[in-house]
Coordinates of C-alpha atoms in Angstrom, one line a residue:
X1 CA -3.7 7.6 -17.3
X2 CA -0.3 6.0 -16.6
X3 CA 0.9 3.7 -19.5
X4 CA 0.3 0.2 -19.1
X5 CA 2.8 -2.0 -17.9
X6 CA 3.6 -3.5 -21.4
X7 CA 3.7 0.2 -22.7
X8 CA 6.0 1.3 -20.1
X9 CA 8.5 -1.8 -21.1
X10 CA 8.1 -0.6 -24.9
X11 CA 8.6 3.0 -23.8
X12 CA 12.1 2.3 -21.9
X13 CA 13.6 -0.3 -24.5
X14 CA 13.3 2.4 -27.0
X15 CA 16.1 4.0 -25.1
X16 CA 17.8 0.8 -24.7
X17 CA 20.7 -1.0 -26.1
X18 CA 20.7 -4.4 -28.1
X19 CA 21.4 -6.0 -25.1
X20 CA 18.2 -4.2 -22.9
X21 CA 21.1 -1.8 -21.5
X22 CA 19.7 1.8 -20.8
X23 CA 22.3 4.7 -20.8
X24 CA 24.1 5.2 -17.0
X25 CA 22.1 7.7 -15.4
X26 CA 22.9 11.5 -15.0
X27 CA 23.3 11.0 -10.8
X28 CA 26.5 8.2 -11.9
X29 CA 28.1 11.5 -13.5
X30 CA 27.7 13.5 -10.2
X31 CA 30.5 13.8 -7.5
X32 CA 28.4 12.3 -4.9
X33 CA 28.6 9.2 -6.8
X34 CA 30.3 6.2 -5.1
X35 CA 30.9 4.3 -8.4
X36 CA 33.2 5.9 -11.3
X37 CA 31.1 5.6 -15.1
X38 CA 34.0 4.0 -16.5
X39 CA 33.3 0.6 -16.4
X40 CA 29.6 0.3 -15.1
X41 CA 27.5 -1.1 -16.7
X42 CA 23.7 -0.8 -16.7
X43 CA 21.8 -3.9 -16.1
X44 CA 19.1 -5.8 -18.3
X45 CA 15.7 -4.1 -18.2
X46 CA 13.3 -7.5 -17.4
X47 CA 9.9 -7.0 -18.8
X48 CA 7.1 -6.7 -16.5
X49 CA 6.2 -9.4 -14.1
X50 CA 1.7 -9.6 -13.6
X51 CA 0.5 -10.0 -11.0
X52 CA 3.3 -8.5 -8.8
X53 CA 4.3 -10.7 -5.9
X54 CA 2.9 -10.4 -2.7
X55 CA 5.1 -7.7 -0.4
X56 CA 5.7 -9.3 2.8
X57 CA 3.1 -8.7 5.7
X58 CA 0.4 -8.4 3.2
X59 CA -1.9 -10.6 5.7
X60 CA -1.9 -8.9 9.3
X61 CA -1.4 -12.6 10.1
X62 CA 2.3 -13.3 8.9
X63 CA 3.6 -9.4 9.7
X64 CA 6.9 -9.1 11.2
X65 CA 6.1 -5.9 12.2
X66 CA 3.1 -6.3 14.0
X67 CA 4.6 -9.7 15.5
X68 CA 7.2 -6.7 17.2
X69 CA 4.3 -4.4 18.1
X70 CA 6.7 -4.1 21.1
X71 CA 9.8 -4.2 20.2
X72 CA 11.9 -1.1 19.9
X73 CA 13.7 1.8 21.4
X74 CA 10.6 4.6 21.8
X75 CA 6.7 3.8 21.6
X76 CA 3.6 5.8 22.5
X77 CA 0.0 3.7 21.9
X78 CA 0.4 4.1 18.3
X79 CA 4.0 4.2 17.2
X80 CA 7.3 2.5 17.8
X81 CA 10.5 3.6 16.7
X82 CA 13.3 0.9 16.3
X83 CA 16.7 1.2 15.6
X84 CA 18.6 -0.7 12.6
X85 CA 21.7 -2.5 13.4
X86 CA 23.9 -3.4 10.9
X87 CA 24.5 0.3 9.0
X88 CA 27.4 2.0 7.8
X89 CA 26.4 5.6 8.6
X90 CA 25.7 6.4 12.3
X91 CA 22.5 5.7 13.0
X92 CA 19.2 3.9 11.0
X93 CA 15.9 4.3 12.6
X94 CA 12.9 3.1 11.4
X95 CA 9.3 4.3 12.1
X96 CA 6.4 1.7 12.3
X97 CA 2.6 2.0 13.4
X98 CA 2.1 -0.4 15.9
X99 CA -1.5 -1.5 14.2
X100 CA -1.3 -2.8 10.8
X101 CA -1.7 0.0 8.0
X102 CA 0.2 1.0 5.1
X103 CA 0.6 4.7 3.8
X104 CA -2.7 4.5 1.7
X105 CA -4.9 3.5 4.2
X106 CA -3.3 5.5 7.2
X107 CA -6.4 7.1 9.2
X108 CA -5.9 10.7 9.0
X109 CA -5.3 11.3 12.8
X110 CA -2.3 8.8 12.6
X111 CA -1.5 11.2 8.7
X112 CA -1.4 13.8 11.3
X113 CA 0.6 12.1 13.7
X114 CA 3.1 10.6 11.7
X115 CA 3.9 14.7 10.1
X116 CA 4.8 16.0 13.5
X117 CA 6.5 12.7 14.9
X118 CA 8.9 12.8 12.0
X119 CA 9.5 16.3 12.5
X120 CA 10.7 15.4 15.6
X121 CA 12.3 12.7 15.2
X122 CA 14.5 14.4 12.7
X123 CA 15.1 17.3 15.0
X124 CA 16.5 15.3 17.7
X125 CA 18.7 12.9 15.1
X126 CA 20.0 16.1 13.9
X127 CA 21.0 17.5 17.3
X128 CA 23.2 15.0 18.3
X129 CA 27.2 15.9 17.8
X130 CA 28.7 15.4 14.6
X131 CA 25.3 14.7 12.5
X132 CA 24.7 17.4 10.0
X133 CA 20.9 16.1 8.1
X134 CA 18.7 13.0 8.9
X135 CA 17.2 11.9 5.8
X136 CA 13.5 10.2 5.6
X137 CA 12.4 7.8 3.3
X138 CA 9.6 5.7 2.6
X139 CA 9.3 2.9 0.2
X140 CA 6.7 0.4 0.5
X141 CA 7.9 -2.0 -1.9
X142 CA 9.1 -5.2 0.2
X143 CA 7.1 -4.9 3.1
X144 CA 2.7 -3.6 3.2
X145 CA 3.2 -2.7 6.8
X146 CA 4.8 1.0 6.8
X147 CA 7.7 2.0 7.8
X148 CA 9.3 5.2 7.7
X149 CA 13.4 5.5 7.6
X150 CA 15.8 7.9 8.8
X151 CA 19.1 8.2 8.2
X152 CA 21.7 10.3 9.8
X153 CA 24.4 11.7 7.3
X154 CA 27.7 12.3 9.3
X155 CA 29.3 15.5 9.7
X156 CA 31.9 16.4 7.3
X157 CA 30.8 13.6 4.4
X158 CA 30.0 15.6 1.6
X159 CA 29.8 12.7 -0.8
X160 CA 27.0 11.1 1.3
X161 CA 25.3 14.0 0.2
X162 CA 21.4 13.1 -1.1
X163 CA 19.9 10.4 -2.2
X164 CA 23.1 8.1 -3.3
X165 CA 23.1 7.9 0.8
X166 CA 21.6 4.6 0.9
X167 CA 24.1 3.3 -1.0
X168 CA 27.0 4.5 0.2
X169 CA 25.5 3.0 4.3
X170 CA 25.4 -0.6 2.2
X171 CA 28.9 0.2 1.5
X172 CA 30.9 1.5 4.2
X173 CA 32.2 -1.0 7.1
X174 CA 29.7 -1.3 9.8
X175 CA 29.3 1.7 12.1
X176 CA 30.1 0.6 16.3
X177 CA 27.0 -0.3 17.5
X178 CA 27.9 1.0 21.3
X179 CA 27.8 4.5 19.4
X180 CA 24.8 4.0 17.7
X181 CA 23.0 2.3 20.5
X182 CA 23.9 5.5 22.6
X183 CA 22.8 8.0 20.4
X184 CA 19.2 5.9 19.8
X185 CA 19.2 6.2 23.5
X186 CA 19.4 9.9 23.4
X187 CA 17.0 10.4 20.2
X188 CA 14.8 8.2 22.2
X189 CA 15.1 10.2 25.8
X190 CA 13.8 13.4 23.5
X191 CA 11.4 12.3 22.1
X192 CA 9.6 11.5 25.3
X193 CA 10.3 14.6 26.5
X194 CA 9.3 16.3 23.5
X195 CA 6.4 14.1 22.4
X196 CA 5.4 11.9 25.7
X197 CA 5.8 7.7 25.1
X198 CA 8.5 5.9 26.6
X199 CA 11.7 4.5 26.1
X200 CA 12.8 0.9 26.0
X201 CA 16.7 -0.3 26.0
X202 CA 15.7 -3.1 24.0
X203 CA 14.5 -3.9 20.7
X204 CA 16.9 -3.7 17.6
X205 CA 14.5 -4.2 13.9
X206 CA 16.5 -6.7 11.2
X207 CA 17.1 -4.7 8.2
X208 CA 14.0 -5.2 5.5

C-alpha cells in the first residue's frame, strides 16, 4: 500500500533542508539539462493539500474539450487530433476522445484504438523532414478529460533529448506557425490515408 499522504511528506523532508529544500535532482547534472546546477535552487516542498482540487472538466458539463468535440485538424467518430499553437519545438499535437472519458475509465475498444492511433500518429510526425522522434505523454493532472501529447524533437538538437523536452519547448522562442500549421496538414493528410477520418484546416487547442 502506497504511504499516506502525511507519510509521503514525512518521508521527503527527511531528505530535506532546513528550509524544506531537497537536493537538485540527478537529471540537473545531465548534459541535456537547460539549467546549469550552479545557482538553482530547489523549491519548498508544501505539505499535502486534502481533498485535492477539482481538475478541470471533472463535470462533462463545464469540459473544454468536449465543448470542441469538433474542433481540430483530423477526427474519425471517436477521436480528434488538434494542433497546439504557441510551442517552441516544431510541432505539438494533442490527442482527445471526442466523448468524455479519462484514461481509467477508457472502454477497452477505444484502449485498443488509442494503441494503434498513436502508433500512427507518431509514425507520420516522425516522417516529416528534419524531425528525428515524436515524444508521447500523458498526464492527467489539470484536466479529467484525456489527452494524449506529442511532441516532435527537431533534427540535430541533441540537448532536447528525453524528457527535459518539455521544458526546453516552454523555453525556446515560438516556432512559425505557417511551418507548423503545414506540417499538421501533412500528419493529418496521413493519417486519413493510413487510418480513415478526415481532415479539417481549422481548429487550433489553447495550451492546457
Amino acid at each position: 500500500m502506497a504511504l499516506r499522504p502525511d507519510e509521503f511528506y514525512d518521508h521527503a523532508l527527511a531528505a530535506a533542508d532546513g528550509e524544506r529544500r531537497l537536493p537538485l535532482a540527478r537529471m540537473t547534472g545531465w548534459d541535456v539539462s537547460p539549467f546549469e546546477p550552479e545557482g538553482l535552487r530547489v523549491a519548498p516542498l508544501r505539505p499535502p493539500v486534502l481533498p485535492e482540487p477539482p481538475r478541470h472538466g471533472e463535470d462533462p458539463a463545464n469540459c473544454g474539450s468536449c465543448r470542441d468535440r469538433d474542433e481540430g485538424i483530423w477526427f474519425n467518430d471517436s477521436w480528434r487530433l488538434t494542433r497546439i499553437p504557441g510551442v517552441g519545438v516544431p510541432l505539438v499535437l494533442m490527442l482527445h476522445p471526442r466523448e468524455h472519458h479519462d484514461m481509467a475509465d477508457l472502454p477497452d475498444a477505444l484502449a485498443a484504438e488509442l494503441g494503434v492511433l498513436s502508433t500512427h500518429i507518431v509514425r507520420h510526425v516522425q516522417a516529416l523532414p528534419h524531425i528525428s522522434r515524436a515524444h508521447v505523454y500523458r498526464i492527467g493532472d489539470g484536466g479529467a478529460h484525456l489527452h494524449i501529447w506529442f511532441f516532435a524533437r527537431p533534427e540535430g538538437q541533441s540537448q532536447l533529448y528525453g524528457s527535459w523536452m518539455p521544458v526546453w519547448d516552454d523555453l525556446l522562442p515560438e516556432y512559425p506557425s505557417d511551418v507548423a500549421e503545414a506540417d499538421a496538414a501533412i500528419v493529418a493528410a496521413a493519417l486519413v490515408a493510413s487510418l480513415g477520418g478526415r481532415r479539417s484546416a481549422a481548429g487550433e487547442s489553447p495550451r492546457d
